[in-house]
Amino acid sequence: MKPKAIIVCNAPANIDYVYTKEVLAELAELTDLYPEIVTDLSQGDFKDVEYMFSTWGMLAPSEEELAAYVPNLKALFYGAGATDRFVRPFFARNIRVFSAWHANAIPVAEFSLAQILLALKGYFLNTRDVHSKGWKGAFRGPGIYGDTVALIGDGAISTKIQALLKNFNVNVIAIPSRPELRTISLEEAFKTAFVVSNHLPNRDDNIGVINRTHFESMRHGATFINTGRGAQVNEADMIDVLKARPDLTALLDVTFPEPPAEGSELYTLPNVKLSSHIAGSLNDEVHRMSEYMIDEFKRFISGGELRYEVTEDILITSKS
């Protein structure tokens, strides 16, 4: 007999966006799948359900609601990234949780790699200089051989970028998000690297940690990349330094607020490149997240080696 499964989401359109027809068909083949997307666990008889699937828009049931509505639930497979908002009641019920955070890290790593390589060539300052100083006077970077890149943060995205950069002859400094684990300071990283890329986790203790001192110490022609969170940067400090140091470049896929407030100088500074939070999974890329979860589900039911389980120690709100 096939195990019973449901798909839950308070924004059903997200399921159609993330889960391809092929993945849904495979899920229906592997399970006795409830035919509708569940937006309220109280509006149906789900007491025999063993497996739950979701993505962005996941419900946040309490421990009591889980006990009442899905008492036999064994596992949740979340086709998206961070689970902190809803996961702890599942833990309290000994329900295992799996997340596609590694799948969501891939496009961010690819996006960052592209910007890092261009920055090492001096591309961003060079293109400005070509227009203002002429062809021969345009800046040229150190190139993609032997120089230093600093990655702030040591999570899944940073790890994937490090793996990608092994294909190139560059020195990589990886800075752990926890200050007590660092062997090199943020100050030294900004001073040393020609490219600094931020991948800090979204924790309260990381708010505003990148400030004026860091930007002022950057090398001539250096580039700062932010695909982490805008609030991790003191943007007033950054803007002041960028105005005083037109040789620097800031590539910002995230800001705080997001988008920047009307009239923000981030829109007009020539050495700022804004993108609209596109580094993470979007369009075709989101399908990878559902594919990761269906593959993990098949390993789970077959007793295979699991890869993407969420545990307390990897939550961004964890105190460890």
CSV table of C-alpha atoms in Angstrom, one decimal:
chain,number,residue,atom,x,y,z
A,1,MET,CA,0.0,0.0,0.0
A,2,LYS,CA,1.3,3.4,-0.9
A,3,PRO,CA,2.0,5.9,1.9
A,4,LYS,CA,-0.4,8.8,2.1
A,5,ALA,CA,1.1,12.3,1.3
A,6,ILE,CA,-0.2,15.8,1.1
A,7,ILE,CA,1.1,19.0,-0.4
A,8,VAL,CA,0.6,22.1,1.9
A,9,CYS,CA,1.0,25.7,1.0
A,10,ASN,CA,-0.8,28.9,1.8
A,11,ALA,CA,0.1,30.2,-1.7
A,12,PRO,CA,-0.9,27.4,-4.1
A,13,ALA,CA,0.6,29.2,-7.1
A,14,ASN,CA,4.0,28.6,-5.5
A,15,ILE,CA,3.5,24.9,-5.8
A,16,ASP,CA,2.9,25.2,-9.6
A,17,TYR,CA,6.0,27.5,-9.8
A,18,VAL,CA,8.4,25.2,-8.0
A,19,TYR,CA,7.1,21.6,-8.6
A,20,THR,CA,7.2,20.6,-12.3
A,21,LYS,CA,4.5,18.4,-13.8
A,22,GLU,CA,7.1,15.6,-13.9
A,23,VAL,CA,7.9,15.8,-10.2
A,24,LEU,CA,4.2,15.9,-9.3
A,25,ALA,CA,3.5,12.9,-11.5
A,26,GLU,CA,6.4,11.0,-9.8
A,27,LEU,CA,5.1,12.0,-6.4
A,28,ALA,CA,1.7,10.7,-7.3
A,29,GLU,CA,3.2,7.5,-8.5
A,30,LEU,CA,5.2,6.9,-5.3
A,31,THR,CA,2.4,7.9,-2.8
A,32,ASP,CA,-1.3,8.0,-2.3
A,33,LEU,CA,-1.3,11.8,-2.9
A,34,TYR,CA,-4.1,14.0,-1.8
A,35,PRO,CA,-5.5,15.6,-5.0
A,36,GLU,CA,-5.6,19.2,-3.8
A,37,ILE,CA,-3.1,21.6,-2.3
A,38,VAL,CA,-3.9,21.9,1.4
A,39,THR,CA,-4.1,25.5,2.7
A,40,ASP,CA,-5.6,24.6,6.1
A,41,LEU,CA,-4.8,21.3,8.0
A,42,SER,CA,-8.1,21.5,9.8
A,43,GLN,CA,-10.1,21.3,6.6
A,44,GLY,CA,-9.7,17.6,5.9
A,45,ASP,CA,-9.0,14.2,7.3
A,46,PHE,CA,-5.2,13.8,7.2
A,47,LYS,CA,-4.8,11.5,10.2
A,48,ASP,CA,-3.2,8.8,8.1
A,49,VAL,CA,-0.8,11.1,6.2
A,50,GLU,CA,2.8,10.2,6.6
A,51,TYR,CA,4.6,12.6,4.3
A,52,MET,CA,4.2,16.3,3.7
A,53,PHE,CA,5.6,18.4,0.8
A,54,SER,CA,5.8,22.2,0.5
A,55,THR,CA,7.7,25.2,-0.7
A,56,TRP,CA,7.6,29.0,-0.1
A,57,GLY,CA,4.3,29.7,1.6
A,58,MET,CA,4.6,26.7,3.9
A,59,LEU,CA,2.1,26.6,6.7
A,60,ALA,CA,3.3,27.1,10.3
A,61,PRO,CA,1.2,24.6,12.4
A,62,SER,CA,1.8,24.5,16.1
A,63,GLU,CA,2.8,21.3,17.9
A,64,GLU,CA,-0.8,20.9,19.0
A,65,GLU,CA,-2.1,21.3,15.5
A,66,LEU,CA,0.4,18.7,14.2
A,67,ALA,CA,-0.7,16.3,16.9
A,68,ALA,CA,-4.4,16.9,16.1
A,69,TYR,CA,-4.4,17.0,12.3
A,70,VAL,CA,-1.4,14.9,11.1
A,71,PRO,CA,-0.6,12.6,14.1
A,72,ASN,CA,1.2,10.0,12.0
A,73,LEU,CA,3.3,12.5,10.0
A,74,LYS,CA,6.9,11.1,9.6
A,75,ALA,CA,8.6,13.7,7.5
A,76,LEU,CA,8.3,17.1,5.8
A,77,PHE,CA,10.1,17.8,2.5
A,78,TYR,CA,10.4,21.5,2.0
A,79,GLY,CA,11.2,22.6,-1.6
A,80,ALA,CA,12.8,25.9,-0.6
A,81,GLY,CA,15.6,27.1,1.7
A,82,ALA,CA,15.3,28.4,5.3
A,83,THR,CA,12.9,26.5,7.6
A,84,ASP,CA,13.4,28.5,10.9
A,85,ARG,CA,9.9,30.1,10.7
A,86,PHE,CA,8.0,26.9,11.1
A,87,VAL,CA,10.3,24.0,11.9
A,88,ARG,CA,10.5,23.7,15.7
A,89,PRO,CA,7.0,22.2,16.3
A,90,PHE,CA,8.0,19.5,13.8
A,91,PHE,CA,11.1,18.8,15.8
A,92,ALA,CA,9.0,18.7,19.0
A,93,ARG,CA,6.9,16.0,17.4
A,94,ASN,CA,10.0,14.0,16.2
A,95,ILE,CA,8.9,14.7,12.6
A,96,ARG,CA,12.0,14.8,10.3
A,97,VAL,CA,12.4,17.8,8.1
A,98,PHE,CA,14.3,18.1,4.8
A,99,SER,CA,15.0,21.2,2.9
A,100,ALA,CA,16.4,22.2,-0.5
A,101,TRP,CA,18.7,24.8,0.9
A,102,HIS,CA,21.6,23.3,-1.0
A,103,ALA,CA,19.7,23.5,-4.3
A,104,ASN,CA,18.9,27.2,-3.5
A,105,ALA,CA,22.6,27.9,-2.8
A,106,ILE,CA,23.6,26.8,-6.3
A,107,PRO,CA,22.3,29.8,-8.3
A,108,VAL,CA,23.6,32.2,-5.7
A,109,ALA,CA,27.1,30.6,-6.0
A,110,GLU,CA,26.9,30.8,-9.8
A,111,PHE,CA,25.8,34.4,-9.8
A,112,SER,CA,28.6,35.3,-7.3
A,113,LEU,CA,31.2,33.5,-9.3
A,114,ALA,CA,30.3,35.4,-12.4
A,115,GLN,CA,30.7,38.7,-10.6
A,116,ILE,CA,33.9,37.7,-8.8
A,117,LEU,CA,35.6,36.8,-12.1
A,118,LEU,CA,34.6,40.0,-13.8
A,119,ALA,CA,35.7,42.0,-10.7
A,120,LEU,CA,39.1,40.4,-10.7
A,121,LYS,CA,39.5,41.6,-14.3
A,122,GLY,CA,38.6,45.1,-13.2
A,123,TYR,CA,35.6,45.0,-15.5
A,124,PHE,CA,33.3,47.3,-13.6
A,125,LEU,CA,35.8,50.1,-13.0
A,126,ASN,CA,37.2,49.6,-16.5
A,127,THR,CA,33.8,50.1,-18.2
A,128,ARG,CA,33.3,53.3,-16.3
A,129,ASP,CA,36.8,54.5,-17.2
A,130,VAL,CA,36.4,53.7,-20.9
A,131,HIS,CA,33.7,56.4,-21.0
A,132,SER,CA,35.3,58.9,-18.8
A,133,LYS,CA,39.1,58.5,-19.4
A,134,GLY,CA,39.3,56.8,-22.7
A,135,TRP,CA,40.4,53.4,-23.9
A,136,LYS,CA,44.1,53.7,-22.9
A,137,GLY,CA,43.4,55.2,-19.5
A,138,ALA,CA,40.9,52.6,-18.4
A,139,PHE,CA,41.6,50.6,-15.2
A,140,ARG,CA,42.7,47.0,-15.5
A,141,GLY,CA,42.4,44.6,-12.6
A,142,PRO,CA,44.9,42.0,-11.4
A,143,GLY,CA,43.3,39.3,-13.4
A,144,ILE,CA,42.1,35.8,-12.5
A,145,TYR,CA,45.4,34.4,-11.4
A,146,GLY,CA,47.0,34.5,-8.0
A,147,ASP,CA,45.0,37.3,-6.4
A,148,THR,CA,42.8,37.1,-3.3
A,149,VAL,CA,39.0,36.7,-2.9
A,150,ALA,CA,37.4,37.0,0.5
A,151,LEU,CA,34.1,35.1,1.2
A,152,ILE,CA,32.3,36.3,4.3
A,153,GLY,CA,30.4,33.4,5.8
A,154,ASP,CA,30.9,29.7,5.8
A,155,GLY,CA,27.5,28.2,4.9
A,156,ALA,CA,26.3,26.3,1.9
A,157,ILE,CA,26.7,29.2,-0.5
A,158,SER,CA,30.2,30.1,0.5
A,159,THR,CA,31.2,26.4,0.4
A,160,LYS,CA,29.8,26.1,-3.2
A,161,ILE,CA,31.7,29.2,-4.3
A,162,GLN,CA,34.9,27.9,-2.8
A,163,ALA,CA,34.4,24.7,-4.8
A,164,LEU,CA,33.8,26.6,-8.0
A,165,LEU,CA,36.8,28.8,-7.4
A,166,LYS,CA,39.0,25.7,-7.3
A,167,ASN,CA,38.8,25.8,-11.1
A,168,PHE,CA,40.8,29.1,-11.0
A,169,ASN,CA,44.2,30.1,-9.7
A,170,VAL,CA,43.0,32.5,-6.9
A,171,ASN,CA,43.6,32.6,-3.2
A,172,VAL,CA,40.4,32.3,-1.2
A,173,ILE,CA,39.9,33.6,2.3
A,174,ALA,CA,36.7,32.1,3.9
A,175,ILE,CA,35.6,34.0,7.0
A,176,PRO,CA,33.3,32.0,9.4
A,177,SER,CA,30.1,33.8,10.4
A,178,ARG,CA,30.8,33.3,14.1
A,179,PRO,CA,33.6,35.7,15.2
A,180,GLU,CA,35.0,33.3,17.7
A,181,LEU,CA,35.8,30.8,15.0
A,182,ARG,CA,37.7,33.2,12.8
A,183,THR,CA,41.5,33.0,12.2
A,184,ILE,CA,41.4,36.2,10.2
A,185,SER,CA,39.3,39.3,11.0
A,186,LEU,CA,36.8,41.1,8.7
A,187,GLU,CA,39.1,44.1,8.8
A,188,GLU,CA,42.0,42.0,7.5
A,189,ALA,CA,39.9,40.4,4.8
A,190,PHE,CA,38.6,43.7,3.4
A,191,LYS,CA,42.2,45.1,3.5
A,192,THR,CA,43.7,42.1,1.8
A,193,ALA,CA,41.3,40.8,-0.9
A,194,PHE,CA,40.6,42.4,-4.2
A,195,VAL,CA,37.1,41.1,-4.2
A,196,VAL,CA,35.0,40.7,-1.0
A,197,SER,CA,31.7,38.8,-1.3
A,198,ASN,CA,29.2,38.7,1.6
A,199,HIS,CA,27.3,35.5,2.4
A,200,LEU,CA,26.6,36.0,6.1
A,201,PRO,CA,23.5,34.2,7.5
A,202,ASN,CA,20.4,36.2,8.3
A,203,ARG,CA,21.0,36.5,12.1
A,204,ASP,CA,20.4,39.5,14.3
A,205,ASP,CA,24.0,39.5,15.4
A,206,ASN,CA,25.1,40.2,11.8
A,207,ILE,CA,23.1,43.4,11.4
A,208,GLY,CA,25.4,46.3,10.5
A,209,VAL,CA,28.6,44.4,10.9
A,210,ILE,CA,30.1,45.7,7.6
A,211,ASN,CA,30.8,49.4,8.0
A,212,ARG,CA,32.9,52.4,7.1
A,213,THR,CA,36.2,51.0,8.4
A,214,HIS,CA,35.9,48.0,6.1
A,215,PHE,CA,35.1,50.0,3.0
A,216,GLU,CA,37.8,52.6,3.6
A,217,SER,CA,40.5,49.9,3.9
A,218,MET,CA,39.7,48.3,0.5
A,219,ARG,CA,42.4,48.2,-2.2
A,220,HIS,CA,42.3,50.6,-5.1
A,221,GLY,CA,39.8,49.3,-7.7
A,222,ALA,CA,38.4,46.6,-5.4
A,223,THR,CA,34.9,45.3,-5.5
A,224,PHE,CA,32.3,44.5,-2.8
A,225,ILE,CA,29.5,42.0,-3.6
A,226,ASN,CA,26.4,41.5,-1.5
A,227,THR,CA,24.1,38.6,-2.1
A,228,GLY,CA,23.6,38.1,1.7
A,229,ARG,CA,21.3,40.6,3.4
A,230,GLY,CA,21.2,44.3,3.0
A,231,ALA,CA,20.9,45.0,6.7
A,232,GLN,CA,24.3,43.4,7.3
A,233,VAL,CA,25.9,46.5,5.7
A,234,ASN,CA,25.8,50.0,7.2
A,235,GLU,CA,24.6,51.5,4.0
A,236,ALA,CA,25.1,55.1,5.0
A,237,ASP,CA,28.8,54.3,5.7
A,238,MET,CA,29.1,52.5,2.4
A,239,ILE,CA,27.6,55.3,0.4
A,240,ASP,CA,29.9,57.9,2.1
A,241,VAL,CA,33.0,55.8,1.2
A,242,LEU,CA,31.8,55.1,-2.3
A,243,LYS,CA,31.4,58.8,-2.9
A,244,ALA,CA,34.9,59.5,-1.7
A,245,ARG,CA,36.4,56.4,-3.4
A,246,PRO,CA,35.1,56.3,-7.0
A,247,ASP,CA,37.6,53.6,-7.7
A,248,LEU,CA,35.6,51.1,-5.6
A,249,THR,CA,32.6,49.1,-6.9
A,250,ALA,CA,29.6,47.8,-5.0
A,251,LEU,CA,27.5,45.0,-6.6
A,252,LEU,CA,24.3,44.9,-4.6
A,253,ASP,CA,21.7,42.2,-5.1
A,254,VAL,CA,20.2,42.9,-1.7
A,255,THR,CA,19.7,46.2,0.1
A,256,PHE,CA,17.9,47.5,3.3
A,257,PRO,CA,15.2,48.4,2.8
A,258,GLU,CA,14.5,46.4,-0.3
A,259,PRO,CA,14.1,48.0,-2.8
A,260,PRO,CA,16.1,51.1,-1.7
A,261,ALA,CA,14.0,54.1,-0.6
A,262,GLU,CA,13.0,56.6,-3.2
A,263,GLY,CA,15.8,59.1,-3.6
A,264,SER,CA,18.5,56.8,-2.3
A,265,GLU,CA,22.0,57.5,-3.7
A,266,LEU,CA,22.3,53.8,-4.4
A,267,TYR,CA,20.3,54.5,-7.5
A,268,THR,CA,22.6,57.2,-8.8
A,269,LEU,CA,26.1,56.5,-7.7
A,270,PRO,CA,28.1,55.4,-10.8
A,271,ASN,CA,30.1,52.8,-8.8
A,272,VAL,CA,27.0,51.0,-7.5
A,273,LYS,CA,25.4,48.2,-9.6
A,274,LEU,CA,21.9,47.3,-8.3
A,275,SER,CA,20.1,44.1,-9.2
A,276,SER,CA,16.6,43.2,-7.9
A,277,HIS,CA,17.4,40.2,-5.6
A,278,ILE,CA,17.9,37.8,-8.5
A,279,ALA,CA,20.8,35.8,-7.3
A,280,GLY,CA,18.7,33.1,-5.6
A,281,SER,CA,16.6,30.5,-7.4
A,282,LEU,CA,14.2,32.0,-10.0
A,283,ASN,CA,12.2,30.8,-12.9
A,284,ASP,CA,13.7,27.5,-14.3
A,285,GLU,CA,16.1,27.4,-11.4
A,286,VAL,CA,13.4,26.8,-8.8
A,287,HIS,CA,12.6,23.4,-10.3
A,288,ARG,CA,15.9,22.1,-8.9
A,289,MET,CA,14.5,22.5,-5.4
A,290,SER,CA,11.5,20.2,-6.0
A,291,GLU,CA,13.8,17.7,-7.7
A,292,TYR,CA,16.1,17.7,-4.7
A,293,MET,CA,13.2,16.9,-2.4
A,294,ILE,CA,11.7,14.1,-4.5
A,295,ASP,CA,15.1,12.5,-4.7
A,296,GLU,CA,15.5,12.9,-0.9
A,297,PHE,CA,12.1,11.4,-0.4
A,298,LYS,CA,13.0,8.3,-2.5
A,299,ARG,CA,16.2,7.9,-0.5
A,300,PHE,CA,14.1,8.2,2.7
A,301,ILE,CA,11.6,5.5,1.8
A,302,SER,CA,14.2,3.2,0.4
A,303,GLY,CA,16.6,3.5,3.4
A,304,GLY,CA,19.3,5.3,1.4
A,305,GLU,CA,21.8,7.9,2.7
A,306,LEU,CA,20.0,11.1,3.3
A,307,ARG,CA,21.6,14.4,2.3
A,308,TYR,CA,19.4,17.4,3.2
A,309,GLU,CA,18.0,16.9,6.7
A,310,VAL,CA,17.4,20.0,8.8
A,311,THR,CA,18.8,19.8,12.3
A,312,GLU,CA,18.8,22.4,15.2
A,313,ASP,CA,22.5,23.2,14.8
A,314,ILE,CA,22.1,24.4,11.2
A,315,LEU,CA,19.2,26.7,11.8
A,316,ILE,CA,20.1,30.4,11.3
A,317,THR,CA,18.4,31.2,14.6
A,318,SER,CA,20.3,28.5,16.4
A,319,LYS,CA,22.3,29.7,19.4
A,320,SER,CA,25.1,27.2,18.8
